[in-house]
Short mmCIF file of C-alpha atoms and ligand atoms in Angstrom, two decimals:
data_model
loop_
_atom_site.label_atom_id
_atom_site.label_comp_id
_atom_site.label_asym_id
_atom_site.label_seq_id
_atom_site.Cartn_x
_atom_site.Cartn_y
_atom_site.Cartn_z
CA MET A 1 13.49 -2.65 -17.25
CA ALA A 2 10.88 -1.63 -19.74
CA GLU A 3 7.80 -1.08 -17.71
CA ASP A 4 5.03 -0.65 -20.03
CA LEU A 5 3.84 -3.69 -21.32
CA HIS A 6 2.94 -5.60 -25.17
CA ILE A 7 -0.16 -5.79 -24.98
CA ILE A 8 -1.40 -8.15 -27.18
CA SER A 9 -5.18 -9.36 -29.74
CA GLY A 10 -5.49 -12.95 -30.02
CA SER A 11 -6.69 -15.91 -29.09
CA LYS A 12 -6.36 -16.67 -25.26
CA GLU A 13 -3.83 -18.53 -25.70
CA GLU A 14 -1.44 -16.35 -27.60
CA MET A 15 -2.34 -13.52 -25.06
CA TYR A 16 -1.17 -15.75 -22.26
CA LYS A 17 1.29 -16.62 -24.26
CA ALA A 18 2.89 -13.11 -24.98
CA LEU A 19 1.65 -11.90 -21.57
CA LEU A 20 4.30 -14.57 -19.13
CA PRO A 21 7.70 -13.50 -20.73
CA GLN A 22 6.63 -9.71 -19.92
CA VAL A 23 5.99 -10.99 -16.31
CA LYS A 24 9.23 -13.06 -15.81
CA ALA A 25 10.97 -9.82 -17.02
CA LEU A 26 9.65 -7.50 -14.85
CA LEU A 27 10.07 -9.52 -11.90
CA HIS A 28 13.62 -10.76 -13.13
CA GLY A 29 15.23 -8.99 -10.18
CA GLU A 30 13.20 -8.02 -7.11
CA THR A 31 12.63 -10.42 -4.94
CA ASP A 32 10.36 -8.12 -2.47
CA LEU A 33 7.23 -10.64 -2.84
CA ILE A 34 4.28 -7.58 -2.30
CA ALA A 35 6.32 -5.67 -4.94
CA ASN A 36 6.60 -8.70 -7.52
CA MET A 37 2.48 -9.51 -7.00
CA ALA A 38 1.61 -6.05 -7.84
CA ASN A 39 3.02 -6.55 -10.90
CA MET A 40 1.49 -9.46 -11.72
CA ALA A 41 -1.94 -8.21 -11.00
CA ALA A 42 -1.62 -5.29 -13.56
CA ALA A 43 0.31 -6.93 -16.07
CA LEU A 44 -2.66 -8.59 -15.95
CA LYS A 45 -5.56 -6.52 -15.41
CA GLU A 46 -4.08 -4.76 -18.60
CA GLN A 47 -4.26 -7.39 -20.93
CA PHE A 48 -7.01 -9.96 -19.82
CA GLY A 49 -9.68 -6.08 -18.12
CA TRP A 50 -10.90 -8.89 -16.36
CA HIS A 51 -13.00 -7.20 -13.15
CA TRP A 52 -10.23 -8.08 -10.52
CA VAL A 53 -7.92 -9.61 -10.10
CA GLY A 54 -6.03 -9.94 -7.67
CA PHE A 55 -4.29 -12.11 -4.49
CA TYR A 56 -5.13 -13.17 -0.93
CA LEU A 57 -2.65 -14.19 1.68
CA VAL A 58 -2.23 -16.58 3.85
CA LYS A 59 -2.27 -15.49 8.22
CA GLU A 60 -3.26 -17.29 10.38
CA ASP A 61 -5.96 -19.01 9.40
CA GLU A 62 -7.38 -16.03 7.29
CA LEU A 63 -6.95 -14.88 3.44
CA VAL A 64 -5.60 -10.72 3.94
CA LEU A 65 -6.42 -8.83 0.68
CA GLY A 66 -3.44 -8.23 -0.88
CA PRO A 67 -2.25 -6.32 -4.12
CA PHE A 68 -5.13 -6.45 -6.66
CA GLN A 69 -6.42 -4.06 -9.52
CA GLY A 70 -10.02 -3.62 -9.39
CA PRO A 71 -13.15 -2.35 -7.25
CA VAL A 72 -12.53 -2.01 -3.59
CA ALA A 73 -12.83 -5.80 -1.74
CA CYS A 74 -13.79 -7.87 1.01
CA THR A 75 -10.67 -7.77 3.50
CA ARG A 76 -10.71 -11.56 4.80
CA ILE A 77 -11.48 -15.41 4.31
CA LYS A 78 -11.64 -18.07 6.54
CA LEU A 79 -10.20 -20.89 5.46
CA GLY A 80 -13.10 -23.14 3.40
CA ARG A 81 -15.08 -19.88 2.96
CA GLY A 82 -15.98 -18.80 -0.43
CA VAL A 83 -14.22 -20.07 -3.69
CA CYS A 84 -10.75 -18.52 -2.65
CA GLY A 85 -10.85 -20.14 0.88
CA ARG A 86 -12.55 -23.32 -0.44
CA ALA A 87 -9.60 -23.71 -3.23
CA TRP A 88 -7.00 -22.60 -0.20
CA GLN A 89 -8.60 -25.49 2.12
CA LYS A 90 -8.09 -28.16 -1.27
CA LYS A 91 -4.66 -26.81 -2.45
CA GLY A 92 -6.52 -27.06 -5.63
CA THR A 93 -7.65 -24.55 -8.58
CA LEU A 94 -11.03 -24.34 -8.72
CA THR A 95 -13.20 -23.01 -11.44
CA VAL A 96 -16.92 -21.55 -10.77
CA PRO A 97 -18.44 -20.75 -14.20
CA ASP A 98 -21.53 -19.37 -11.89
CA VAL A 99 -21.02 -18.18 -8.94
CA GLU A 100 -24.39 -17.92 -7.81
CA LYS A 101 -23.97 -21.26 -7.84
CA PHE A 102 -21.06 -21.90 -6.10
CA PRO A 103 -22.68 -22.07 -2.45
CA GLY A 104 -21.11 -20.11 0.12
CA HIS A 105 -19.05 -17.63 -2.43
CA ILE A 106 -18.71 -14.35 -1.12
CA ALA A 107 -19.89 -11.17 -3.37
CA CYS A 108 -17.40 -8.86 -2.75
CA SER A 109 -19.14 -6.88 -6.37
CA SER A 110 -22.43 -7.95 -7.33
CA LEU A 111 -20.95 -7.31 -10.75
CA SER A 112 -18.85 -10.79 -10.82
CA LYS A 113 -20.07 -13.59 -12.82
CA SER A 114 -17.30 -16.11 -12.96
CA GLU A 115 -14.13 -16.66 -11.06
CA ILE A 116 -11.17 -18.57 -10.71
CA VAL A 117 -8.75 -19.32 -7.98
CA ILE A 118 -5.88 -20.31 -7.61
CA PRO A 119 -3.12 -20.93 -4.98
CA VAL A 120 0.72 -20.08 -4.49
CA PHE A 121 2.59 -22.74 -3.00
CA ASN A 122 5.43 -22.03 -1.08
CA ASN A 123 8.60 -24.42 -0.75
CA ASN A 124 6.98 -26.40 1.78
CA ASN A 125 4.30 -26.74 -0.42
CA GLU A 126 1.89 -24.94 1.94
CA VAL A 127 -0.67 -22.54 0.37
CA ALA A 128 0.60 -18.80 1.22
CA ALA A 129 -1.83 -16.78 -0.93
CA VAL A 130 -4.14 -17.23 -3.38
CA LEU A 131 -5.13 -15.45 -6.80
CA ASP A 132 -8.54 -14.81 -7.25
CA VAL A 133 -9.88 -13.51 -11.02
CA ASP A 134 -13.04 -12.05 -11.63
CA SER A 135 -15.32 -12.10 -14.97
CA ASP A 136 -18.28 -9.71 -15.15
CA GLN A 137 -19.78 -13.05 -17.87
CA LEU A 138 -20.23 -15.99 -17.06
CA ASN A 139 -18.17 -19.09 -17.88
CA HIS A 140 -15.43 -17.19 -18.56
CA PHE A 141 -11.95 -19.42 -17.77
CA ASP A 142 -11.06 -22.62 -18.22
CA ALA A 143 -8.42 -24.90 -18.63
CA ILE A 144 -6.21 -22.49 -20.08
CA ASP A 145 -6.67 -20.57 -17.90
CA GLN A 146 -6.12 -22.62 -15.43
CA LYS A 147 -2.85 -23.82 -16.49
CA TYR A 148 -1.78 -20.05 -17.74
CA LEU A 149 -2.41 -18.95 -14.46
CA GLU A 150 -0.93 -21.70 -12.06
CA GLU A 151 2.47 -21.13 -14.87
CA MET A 152 2.02 -17.35 -13.51
CA VAL A 153 1.55 -18.12 -10.41
CA GLY A 154 4.57 -19.85 -9.92
CA LEU A 155 7.19 -17.42 -10.24
CA LEU A 156 6.30 -16.56 -7.80
CA LYS A 157 9.17 -16.86 -5.27
CA LEU A 158 7.73 -17.44 -1.03
N1 SME B 731 -15.38 -14.32 -4.63
C1 SME B 731 -14.55 -14.43 -3.73
C2 SME B 731 -14.29 -13.23 -2.03
C3 SME B 731 -13.33 -11.90 -3.15
S1 SME B 731 -13.65 -11.46 -4.58
O1 SME B 731 -14.48 -12.20 -5.15
C4 SME B 731 -12.21 -10.15 -4.67
C5 SME B 731 -14.49 -16.00 -2.75
O2 SME B 731 -15.87 -16.26 -3.05
O3 SME B 731 -14.66 -16.26 -1.97
#
């Protein structure tokens, strides 16, 4: 396996299209979830340079911080709390163009301005983790991010 990512410039869609097969190759043959989440977060950070990107894993009644790239973050989030807890509760992706306008948003970093949270499902169709991406720009995430990030987390075997 080549460890170097091929980082491209181009449209957001072109970047996702170039990154997806590389992440697939990185994950190929590796069954450890934490290792795969760590490489996925690193690959996304390297290609897109977002402020924060990482996972929270469902553990009993909370989300607990998992592999991530970016500044230190809150470690535990209850069901229904913040953007992450709400995405877990509703079992669907949440895109927040302005975090200050999202009631209950958990500000781990004052630099975060917009956010997208994608649930990761296990074989029983339960949310087992979420992928959280934060940007230091307002209105950074859209349907293209949702489509490709949902496809990306679908590569994880839970
Ligand atoms: N902002 C998130 C908390 C996690 S951090 O941004 C890394 C939320 O409201 O759930």
